[in-house]
Amino acid sequence: MSIQPIKKKLTDGIKKPKSLREVPRYLYLRIKGFLTRLFYIISLVWRASPAVLISLCIFCMLDGILPVIGAYISSELLNGIASLIGIQSTGSLAKDLFELLSPVIFLFVLQLIHHFLKRLMTKLNSMVTSIAGELVVNYVKLMIIGKARTVDMRSYDTPEFYEKLENANREASMRPIGILTASFNVISSVISVISFIVVLATLSPIAPLVIVVCSIPGAFVNYYFKNKSYLYLRRHSKERRQMNYYSSILTSKDYAKEVKLQGLADTLTDKYNGAFKKYYSGLKRIITKEGLTQALVSLLTVLASTALFVYVAYTVVFGNGRIGDYSLYTGALTSISTYVTTIVGATATVYEGTLFIENMMDFMKEPVTVVPSIPEPKSPSVGTPHTIEFRNVSFRYPGCDFDVIKNINLTLRTGESTVLVGLNGAGKTTLIKLITRLYDPTEGVILLDGADIREYKVDELYSLFGIIFQDYNKYADTVSENVRFGDVRSTVTDENIECAARRSGSSDFIEKLPFGYQTPLTRLFEENGIELSGGQWQKLSVARAFLKESDILIMDEPTASLDPLAENEILRAFETLSQDKLSVFVSHRLSGAVRAGKIIVLEGGQVVEEGTHDELMARKERYYLLFSTQANRYV
Ligand code: ADP
């Protein structure tokens, strides 16, 4: 399948002006948007570290004022030295030197102090900027993590969300400090430019005006292309995500086996290259066009400044003729031209950066819908029997045009262990995601103890569940931590962890590991890390679910990678543990269903049968068919 860029038209939300009358409003909206984003970044850096922001402000002021002071000292020094030329020698070197230097010695000391201050400030500035960079990156990453933990599961079902996440992750952490330093660069350059304009204006008010006017086209070119490349990068987020995806597959241990043995490396590298080419070709065009246009425009500035140089030389030579003044005015000209270029470049960088920050602002605005539906949400009762009731529940995933769960009515109760069976894709896992409020039904209502589950506090609702999913997590941490993640309250002891491990049948292999429960798992961080087998990992995930003193125990295919003996062991532990809990066991292996209090058969998102093993076998319908087919395979 070919890779297509996202088709939707991306702009920064402001419509281009259709007539001249709309231009002021357009400019107003752009500047307003720019300032809002800039303020957002400054507040971000302030929240990350007020001291850093204040220091950067001070350095910025000094950076602005020091160059003009330096130019004055140099010009006075030059004038002083020039006035000494032609003085007669007294014959004594010391006396001559004193004679020579005494009028300018003060200026030399001033110049020394100036140089020292300038260097000191540059060093301090780069030190504070590096510290600020680390602090801000960390602060922004934590903001992104903080937001990511609250977003709905449904957000992960849409490519738009991944686009926002990718954009926020890629840009938002590095940009703020870059934008801030560029902003300060602009401010200090503006201070320098104003002070040099004041100096030059004493010679001619027209000269600074000419040089400033000549830089305006360059500024327009800069803004135009920065905007263009921003929109391009946003539009091509899909290709960048594809590149990340293919490169992560090609460098991931989990994929390595299949990639090697199926000889997929070349194919996947081609796909990576295909995405890169698509992404890069347009970007290269924008960069080249910008470079060429900038070169043409800078020719204009060079011509103007050369003409002004000639003019200054003429005015000084036919004016007071002081060489120091010539140096001061030509220095001022060069500086104005350099600083104006810096201002144009840096404001364009700030502008571009703030556009990228909009990605992060978008991400932070991602709506969260799994929240309590009433202003004063309820707390679910804990440690008591529960009832979960589905009333006419239907559900479809975002972006899908069919229901995955269709008008389901069922009741689950504490003490009545329920097994959910059905073929792959029947909707079993989706049903679990609805019970646990990872998603809300599209139609109907789910009641917990008689009240809509949307009326409960979400965190407290979640804490009722002890759960393992079929795609359980494998944490690169110790064995003990892998179990502890089932219940992170501080009251959980090592004995609790060992007990859960025993119940899940993991203790046998854990005790044989070199450091027992403290053995690090995976080689991601530790050289002596241990790699477990699929079945061992699964047992640990079961231990995790067993650790929690939960009222509702849910296991989604917890025995898929286990041998029959281990499966039997887990089923027995599950039965014992679930006696006083509301328990749901999902499996397409039916061995676990035989002793279940209630079996629910799902097909195409609907409940097609409900009853005990004996009742359903006697009916000789779906369950009977499934069970007999599986049983025959083992005969
Ligand atoms: P089961 O657990 O019974 O194997 P699932 O509940 O996982 O089935 O899936 C039921 C149906 O929902 C399948 O057709 C599957 O393709 C679809 N589905 C599952 N997850 C998503 C998702 N995040 N987005 C869209 N469709 C999904």
XYZ file of C-alpha atoms and ligand atoms in Angstrom:
662
model
C 0.000 0.000 0.000
C 1.402 3.388 -0.875
C 1.983 5.983 1.802
C -0.328 8.956 1.474
C 0.150 12.224 3.336
C -2.742 13.260 5.541
C -5.169 14.880 3.126
C -6.833 17.385 5.400
C -5.820 20.980 4.835
C -3.595 22.155 7.621
C -3.200 25.782 8.515
C -2.619 27.432 11.819
C -6.345 28.109 11.950
C -6.277 31.651 10.498
C -7.937 32.219 7.120
C -5.808 33.961 4.492
C -7.100 37.492 3.629
C -9.217 37.606 0.459
C -9.067 41.385 0.077
C -6.848 44.243 1.220
C -9.461 45.220 3.827
C -9.034 41.880 5.579
C -5.241 42.265 5.852
C -5.156 44.253 9.138
C -7.443 41.728 10.836
C -5.344 38.877 9.455
C -2.157 40.476 10.786
C -3.845 41.198 14.117
C -4.906 37.547 14.510
C -1.450 36.310 13.569
C 0.306 38.611 16.011
C -2.226 37.774 18.727
C -1.717 34.026 18.152
C 2.031 34.497 18.164
C 1.982 36.462 21.433
C -0.362 33.941 23.092
C 1.995 31.110 22.209
C 5.025 33.106 23.281
C 3.420 33.903 26.599
C 2.578 30.218 27.039
C 6.263 29.347 26.591
C 7.454 32.048 28.959
C 4.991 30.839 31.586
C 6.229 27.292 30.955
C 9.834 28.288 31.633
C 8.724 30.317 34.654
C 6.943 27.260 36.080
C 10.006 25.098 35.358
C 12.379 27.539 37.106
C 11.736 31.213 37.962
C 15.431 31.752 38.799
C 16.478 30.671 35.307
C 14.014 33.035 33.651
C 15.148 36.000 35.769
C 18.846 35.262 35.064
C 18.168 35.024 31.331
C 16.399 38.422 31.477
C 19.384 40.051 33.188
C 21.879 38.541 30.718
C 19.693 39.717 27.866
C 19.804 43.351 29.078
C 23.569 43.250 29.565
C 24.041 41.573 26.217
C 22.113 44.403 24.582
C 23.952 47.293 26.169
C 27.557 46.020 26.308
C 28.352 46.186 22.535
C 27.636 49.919 22.239
C 29.663 50.653 25.376
C 32.501 48.627 23.829
C 32.264 50.580 20.568
C 32.500 53.896 22.459
C 35.535 52.776 24.462
C 37.305 51.537 21.282
C 36.606 54.756 19.397
C 37.841 56.967 22.290
C 40.911 54.760 22.575
C 41.596 55.100 18.869
C 41.160 58.884 19.043
C 43.466 59.012 22.101
C 46.188 56.958 20.416
C 45.875 58.988 17.211
C 46.414 62.222 19.181
C 49.698 60.788 20.563
C 51.185 60.122 17.132
C 54.037 62.586 16.511
C 55.042 63.076 20.225
C 58.873 63.419 20.612
C 60.862 60.757 22.578
C 62.500 61.889 25.886
C 65.200 59.170 25.604
C 63.908 57.139 28.610
C 61.729 54.143 27.705
C 59.797 54.182 31.009
C 59.225 57.907 30.787
C 58.219 57.653 27.125
C 55.776 54.853 27.851
C 54.236 56.759 30.752
C 54.018 59.885 28.641
C 52.410 57.902 25.844
C 49.984 55.877 27.864
C 48.873 58.268 30.607
C 46.049 59.895 28.566
C 44.710 56.538 27.418
C 45.558 54.307 30.357
C 42.101 54.786 31.875
C 40.519 53.782 28.557
C 42.673 50.646 28.388
C 41.474 49.659 31.884
C 37.862 50.309 30.844
C 38.349 48.178 27.741
C 39.785 45.376 29.847
C 36.809 45.486 32.227
C 34.455 45.541 29.252
C 36.104 42.492 27.635
C 36.084 40.650 30.925
C 32.391 41.413 31.566
C 31.475 40.363 28.055
C 33.257 37.023 28.337
C 31.927 36.403 31.835
C 28.414 37.116 30.668
C 28.723 34.839 27.623
C 29.939 31.970 29.835
C 27.277 32.536 32.491
C 24.613 32.835 29.830
C 25.563 29.551 28.181
C 25.714 27.876 31.611
C 22.240 29.088 32.592
C 20.870 28.205 29.139
C 22.181 24.621 29.447
C 20.671 24.248 32.909
C 17.442 25.828 31.724
C 17.378 23.443 28.735
C 17.530 20.370 30.984
C 14.949 21.722 33.432
C 12.514 22.785 30.756
C 12.846 19.532 28.775
C 12.149 17.600 31.954
C 9.231 19.825 32.895
C 7.623 19.531 29.466
C 8.147 15.736 29.320
C 6.408 15.466 32.698
C 3.563 17.624 31.377
C 3.174 15.316 28.377
C 3.302 12.220 30.610
C 0.809 13.869 32.969
C -1.595 14.487 30.122
C -1.028 11.072 28.502
C -2.082 9.306 31.712
C -5.442 11.077 31.692
C -6.381 10.705 28.026
C -9.110 8.271 27.074
C -8.316 4.875 25.593
C -10.463 5.981 22.649
C -7.897 8.679 21.861
C -5.386 5.922 21.086
C -7.731 4.618 18.401
C -7.328 7.652 16.125
C -4.342 8.601 13.923
C -5.010 12.292 14.733
C -4.160 11.606 18.352
C -0.896 9.904 17.394
C -0.122 12.890 15.214
C -0.601 15.264 18.132
C 1.354 13.001 20.453
C 4.219 12.655 17.993
C 4.317 16.386 17.346
C 4.194 17.215 21.043
C 6.834 14.642 21.962
C 9.204 15.538 19.151
C 9.078 19.300 19.336
C 7.631 20.519 22.552
C 10.417 19.499 24.879
C 13.318 21.017 22.917
C 11.556 24.043 21.447
C 10.650 26.145 24.511
C 14.200 26.874 25.572
C 15.268 27.476 21.960
C 12.395 29.912 21.575
C 13.217 31.608 24.830
C 16.900 32.092 24.024
C 15.972 33.325 20.542
C 13.446 35.739 22.117
C 16.084 37.103 24.456
C 18.440 37.313 21.528
C 15.825 39.454 19.776
C 15.406 41.706 22.822
C 19.150 42.189 23.400
C 19.674 42.794 19.666
C 16.871 45.380 19.686
C 18.563 47.163 22.606
C 21.893 47.093 20.733
C 20.307 48.281 17.483
C 18.537 51.180 19.204
C 21.737 52.269 20.931
C 23.736 52.072 17.667
C 20.973 53.938 15.820
C 21.259 56.720 18.422
C 25.038 56.806 17.806
C 24.717 56.809 14.014
C 21.847 59.284 13.998
C 24.237 61.940 15.362
C 26.020 61.650 11.990
C 22.969 61.098 9.775
C 19.385 60.145 10.637
C 18.886 58.669 7.153
C 21.685 56.083 7.389
C 20.103 53.836 10.076
C 16.721 54.187 8.368
C 18.136 52.943 5.048
C 19.779 49.918 6.617
C 16.633 48.982 8.609
C 14.340 49.369 5.573
C 16.649 47.167 3.468
C 16.188 44.274 5.903
C 12.386 44.223 5.660
C 12.225 41.997 2.527
C 14.529 39.494 4.266
C 12.156 39.388 7.226
C 9.167 38.642 4.995
C 11.035 35.865 3.211
C 12.006 34.363 6.551
C 8.455 34.360 7.953
C 6.970 33.066 4.761
C 9.267 30.044 4.595
C 9.136 29.260 8.314
C 5.352 29.113 8.067
C 5.575 26.946 4.964
C 7.971 24.466 6.512
C 5.887 24.289 9.712
C 2.743 23.414 7.776
C 4.711 20.939 5.683
C 6.107 19.161 8.744
C 2.667 18.995 10.334
C 1.109 17.652 7.181
C 3.799 14.982 6.913
C 3.627 13.796 10.497
C 2.291 10.484 9.153
C 5.506 9.784 7.234
C 7.639 10.624 10.247
C 5.575 8.290 12.399
C 5.998 5.605 9.757
C 9.767 6.159 9.781
C 9.793 5.850 13.585
C 7.647 2.765 13.357
C 9.800 0.921 10.798
C 13.041 1.882 12.514
C 11.684 0.695 15.875
C 10.663 -2.640 14.322
C 14.087 -3.030 12.747
C 15.872 -2.328 16.021
C 13.531 -4.053 18.448
C 14.341 -7.336 20.119
C 10.685 -8.423 20.107
C 10.575 -8.228 16.314
C 14.124 -9.479 15.649
C 13.285 -13.216 15.434
C 10.630 -12.854 12.766
C 12.470 -10.110 10.878
C 15.606 -12.292 10.597
C 13.984 -15.600 9.754
C 11.419 -14.206 7.337
C 14.109 -12.025 5.705
C 11.993 -8.912 6.316
C 14.877 -6.484 6.925
C 15.201 -5.308 3.294
C 11.466 -4.960 2.770
C 11.033 -2.979 5.972
C 14.112 -0.827 5.216
C 12.599 -0.078 1.784
C 9.383 0.965 3.489
C 11.396 3.193 5.829
C 13.211 4.740 2.861
C 9.944 5.189 0.986
C 8.490 7.170 3.898
C 11.707 9.198 4.196
C 11.768 10.068 0.486
C 8.179 11.216 0.583
C 8.850 13.335 3.644
C 12.202 14.691 2.509
C 11.548 15.581 -1.140
C 9.076 18.379 -0.347
C 11.130 19.635 2.570
C 14.250 19.817 0.417
C 12.340 21.940 -2.085
C 11.253 24.386 0.625
C 14.778 24.618 2.115
C 16.392 25.202 -1.311
C 13.832 27.836 -2.326
C 14.303 29.634 0.990
C 18.110 29.601 0.639
C 18.049 31.005 -2.908
C 15.489 33.710 -2.100
C 17.455 34.724 0.994
C 20.674 34.981 -1.059
C 18.973 37.329 -3.543
C 17.489 39.484 -0.815
C 20.768 39.768 1.117
C 22.387 41.198 -2.030
C 20.151 44.231 -1.520
C 21.376 44.714 2.064
C 25.022 44.367 1.005
C 24.602 47.010 -1.719
C 22.921 49.436 0.673
C 25.521 49.027 3.429
C 28.437 49.503 0.961
C 26.877 52.765 -0.223
C 26.483 53.883 3.390
C 30.137 53.035 4.158
C 31.239 55.316 1.360
C 28.944 58.033 2.707
C 30.347 57.737 6.278
C 33.948 57.855 5.013
C 33.109 60.993 3.003
C 31.390 62.725 5.981
C 34.210 61.935 8.459
C 37.048 62.853 6.091
C 35.433 66.178 5.207
C 34.165 66.710 8.794
C 36.358 66.584 11.956
C 38.652 63.940 10.449
C 38.938 61.927 13.721
C 39.821 58.309 12.912
C 38.055 57.062 16.055
C 34.783 58.578 14.841
C 35.137 56.795 11.521
C 35.610 53.528 13.402
C 32.609 54.305 15.650
C 30.219 55.114 12.785
C 31.262 52.305 10.446
C 31.192 49.952 13.457
C 27.674 51.204 14.227
C 26.646 50.599 10.591
C 28.021 47.061 10.566
C 26.478 46.365 13.960
C 23.035 47.670 12.967
C 23.129 45.556 9.843
C 24.289 42.448 11.782
C 21.809 42.926 14.620
C 18.907 43.577 12.279
C 19.751 40.308 10.487
C 19.891 38.590 13.895
C 16.543 40.109 14.891
C 14.916 38.988 11.648
C 16.388 35.478 11.886
C 15.668 35.089 15.590
C 12.093 36.405 15.408
C 11.446 33.989 12.551
C 12.860 31.189 14.730
C 10.659 32.316 17.619
C 7.659 32.499 15.303
C 8.310 29.048 13.855
C 8.921 27.663 17.346
C 5.677 29.051 18.663
C 3.840 27.416 15.767
C 5.269 24.077 16.832
C 4.272 24.790 20.399
C 0.713 24.925 19.123
C 1.058 21.156 18.583
C 1.710 20.749 22.241
C -1.131 23.090 23.167
C -3.382 20.954 20.927
C -2.203 17.796 22.644
C -2.789 19.277 26.095
C -6.328 20.176 24.970
C -7.144 16.567 23.932
C -10.629 16.098 25.418
C -11.080 13.558 28.205
C -14.521 11.949 28.190
C -14.042 9.190 30.748
C -14.888 11.456 33.670
C -17.750 11.319 36.177
C -21.047 12.243 34.553
C -22.402 14.033 37.632
C -20.925 17.001 39.523
C -20.618 15.084 42.794
C -19.478 11.605 41.831
C -20.071 8.616 44.088
C -17.482 6.396 45.760
C -18.101 2.710 45.087
C -18.471 0.512 48.175
C -15.363 -1.552 48.846
C -15.166 -5.056 50.349
C -18.867 -5.747 49.744
C -20.619 -7.980 47.158
C -21.223 -6.286 43.807
C -23.554 -6.544 40.857
C -22.729 -5.367 37.340
C -25.632 -5.045 34.957
C -25.541 -4.332 31.214
C -28.752 -2.735 29.951
C -29.132 -2.599 26.171
C -25.426 -1.899 25.763
C -24.008 -1.344 22.288
C -20.549 -0.130 21.440
C -18.515 0.826 18.403
C -14.874 1.907 18.309
C -14.097 5.467 17.185
C -13.871 5.722 13.415
C -15.666 2.371 12.864
C -18.999 2.109 11.133
C -20.288 -1.045 12.852
C -21.122 -2.060 16.409
C -18.694 -4.468 18.039
C -21.069 -5.005 20.982
C -24.734 -5.240 20.028
C -27.532 -4.589 22.474
C -26.227 -6.715 25.328
C -28.236 -7.377 28.501
C -26.567 -9.389 31.233
C -25.907 -9.416 34.958
C -22.725 -10.448 36.796
C -22.704 -11.039 40.551
C -20.175 -11.627 43.317
C -19.754 -15.315 44.101
C -21.036 -16.430 40.704
C -17.838 -17.008 38.753
C -18.488 -16.162 35.124
C -16.627 -17.469 32.116
C -16.904 -15.533 28.873
C -16.369 -17.689 25.795
C -16.484 -17.095 22.065
C -14.399 -17.202 18.935
C -11.682 -14.644 18.209
C -13.175 -11.246 17.488
C -16.480 -12.089 19.208
C -16.129 -9.026 21.454
C -14.953 -10.598 24.741
C -12.075 -8.156 25.412
C -14.242 -5.223 24.357
C -16.856 -6.282 26.905
C -14.134 -6.257 29.595
C -13.034 -2.782 28.493
C -16.639 -1.624 28.968
C -17.007 -3.242 32.414
C -13.811 -1.531 33.550
C -14.821 1.819 32.004
C -11.820 2.079 29.733
C -14.492 2.956 27.156
C -18.060 4.158 27.565
C -20.902 2.405 25.718
C -22.187 4.137 22.598
C -25.709 3.134 23.637
C -27.260 1.733 26.807
C -25.944 1.815 30.320
C -23.767 -0.281 32.624
C -24.783 -0.293 36.284
C -22.532 -1.058 39.228
C -24.580 -1.839 42.327
C -27.583 -0.193 40.726
C -25.896 3.085 39.675
C -24.508 4.056 36.272
C -20.733 3.392 36.373
C -20.238 6.881 34.906
C -21.489 8.312 38.222
C -18.529 6.940 40.186
C -15.140 8.550 40.792
C -13.000 7.055 38.060
C -9.892 6.306 40.180
C -11.940 4.633 42.880
C -13.848 2.636 40.291
C -10.557 1.452 38.746
C -9.220 0.424 42.135
C -12.039 -2.142 42.449
C -10.533 -4.215 39.643
C -7.765 -6.796 39.753
C -7.188 -7.475 36.102
C -4.883 -9.002 33.542
C -5.303 -8.470 29.846
C -4.178 -10.879 27.165
C -1.606 -8.289 26.042
C -0.229 -7.871 29.563
C 2.840 -5.725 30.218
C 6.381 -6.947 30.794
C 8.270 -4.447 32.948
C 12.068 -4.157 32.756
C 12.408 -4.255 36.552
C 12.888 -6.863 39.260
C 10.610 -9.899 39.608
C 9.322 -8.431 42.856
C 8.411 -5.102 41.216
C 6.716 -6.916 38.331
C 4.345 -8.469 40.858
C 4.086 -5.353 43.038
C 2.796 -3.315 40.096
C -0.473 -5.232 40.647
C -1.021 -3.149 43.791
C 1.276 -0.210 44.428
C -0.146 0.765 47.828
C 2.587 1.001 50.462
C 0.849 -1.578 52.669
C 1.825 -4.405 50.305
C 4.589 -6.495 51.884
C 7.156 -8.939 50.503
C 5.069 -11.751 52.002
C 2.016 -10.588 50.014
C 4.136 -10.649 46.860
C 5.457 -14.127 47.572
C 1.958 -15.383 48.362
C 0.610 -14.038 45.033
C 3.571 -15.626 43.228
C 2.855 -18.981 44.900
C -0.819 -18.848 43.916
C 0.054 -18.091 40.310
C 2.566 -20.964 40.193
C 5.512 -18.559 39.608
C 7.308 -19.139 42.912
C 8.965 -22.366 41.672
C 10.867 -20.670 38.870
C 11.431 -17.424 40.818
C 13.205 -19.267 43.628
C 15.605 -20.780 41.097
C 16.576 -17.360 39.679
C 20.051 -16.060 40.709
C 18.687 -13.283 42.931
C 15.240 -14.719 43.605
C 12.621 -11.970 43.788
C 15.286 -9.302 43.315
C 16.403 -10.680 39.932
C 16.261 -7.957 37.280
C 14.213 -8.937 34.234
C 15.256 -8.247 30.625
C 18.668 -7.022 29.496
C 17.394 -3.549 28.709
C 19.188 -1.991 31.673
C 21.052 -4.741 33.552
C 23.836 -6.978 32.253
C 22.738 -9.786 34.550
C 19.072 -9.349 33.635
C 17.129 -12.557 33.015
C 14.915 -13.210 30.028
C 11.816 -15.206 30.958
C 9.838 -17.558 28.736
C 6.378 -16.494 27.486
C 4.688 -18.782 30.011
C 6.796 -17.486 32.911
C 5.927 -13.896 32.036
C 2.276 -14.847 31.901
C 2.454 -16.456 35.343
C 3.954 -13.224 36.698
C 1.104 -11.236 35.203
C -1.342 -13.588 36.913
C 0.542 -13.053 40.192
C 0.053 -9.336 39.653
C -3.719 -9.764 39.429
C -3.744 -12.117 42.446
C -1.786 -9.613 44.560
C -4.546 -7.079 44.706
C -7.269 -7.440 47.308
C -9.788 -6.472 44.644
C -13.553 -6.895 44.770
C -13.705 -7.688 41.059
C -11.241 -10.102 39.463
C -11.001 -10.169 35.690
C -8.707 -12.360 33.654
C -8.609 -12.063 29.894
C -7.006 -15.175 28.396
C -4.579 -15.583 31.309
C -3.504 -19.077 30.287
C -2.875 -18.665 26.545
C 0.892 -19.335 26.791
C 0.694 -21.906 29.597
C 1.087 -25.675 29.463
C -1.987 -27.716 30.546
C -0.576 -28.375 34.028
C 0.110 -24.700 34.697
C -3.278 -23.788 33.228
C -4.985 -26.180 35.596
C -3.054 -24.741 38.537
C -4.116 -21.183 37.648
C -7.731 -22.180 37.137
C -7.832 -23.727 40.596
C -6.219 -20.664 42.185
C -8.681 -18.460 40.309
C -11.620 -20.521 41.599
C -10.396 -20.282 45.191
C -9.685 -16.552 44.965
C -12.908 -15.672 43.221
C -15.263 -17.253 45.750
C -16.008 -13.943 47.462
C -15.351 -11.763 44.417
C -17.155 -10.841 41.283
C -15.035 -12.741 38.799
C -14.897 -12.904 35.032
C -12.636 -15.302 33.208
C -12.258 -14.881 29.467
C -11.022 -17.792 27.449
C -11.449 -19.467 24.137
C -10.090 -22.654 25.740
C -13.138 -24.189 27.318
C -11.474 -26.434 29.908
C -11.947 -23.639 32.445
C -15.643 -23.296 31.764
C -16.731 -26.712 33.035
C -16.912 -25.741 36.708
C -17.993 -22.104 36.144
C -21.129 -20.786 37.846
C -22.198 -19.116 34.620
C -20.999 -19.348 31.035
C -21.733 -16.526 28.607
C -21.230 -17.297 24.933
C -20.531 -14.286 22.744
C -20.861 -14.309 18.986
C -20.580 -11.276 16.728
C -20.865 -8.955 19.737
C -24.075 -10.572 21.001
C -24.846 -12.904 23.883
C -26.052 -16.027 22.122
C -26.159 -18.430 25.082
C -26.021 -18.231 28.857
C -26.034 -21.025 31.483
C -23.938 -23.659 33.253
C -21.787 -26.196 31.412
C -24.378 -28.943 31.853
C -27.263 -26.746 30.723
C -25.438 -25.568 27.627
C -24.184 -29.037 26.713
C -27.733 -30.328 27.002
C -28.901 -27.612 24.591
C -26.514 -28.880 21.954
C -26.104 -25.486 20.306
C -23.123 -23.036 20.073
C -21.359 -23.939 23.306
C -21.859 -27.648 22.682
C -20.326 -27.224 19.230
C -17.334 -25.259 20.515
C -16.735 -27.628 23.403
C -17.063 -30.814 21.358
C -14.722 -29.477 18.653
C -12.045 -28.628 21.245
C -12.499 -31.881 23.161
C -12.173 -33.933 19.935
C -8.777 -32.320 19.266
C -7.416 -33.850 22.485
C -8.895 -37.352 21.947
P -12.172 -11.001 21.308
O -11.607 -10.550 22.603
O -13.455 -11.737 21.457
O -11.189 -11.771 20.473
P -12.238 -8.169 20.707
O -13.175 -7.638 21.718
O -10.799 -7.981 20.940
O -12.554 -9.708 20.454
O -12.580 -7.533 19.287
C -13.919 -7.482 18.826
C -13.922 -6.703 17.505
O -13.531 -5.358 17.753
C -12.971 -7.235 16.458
O -13.627 -7.176 15.202
C -11.813 -6.257 16.462
O -11.269 -6.117 15.183
C -12.488 -4.968 16.881
N -11.573 -4.098 17.652
C -10.906 -4.433 18.768
N -10.194 -3.363 19.233
C -10.444 -2.346 18.374
C -10.034 -0.976 18.308
N -9.229 -0.438 19.227
N -10.478 -0.238 17.276
C -11.291 -0.750 16.347
N -11.735 -2.032 16.361
C -11.326 -2.829 17.355
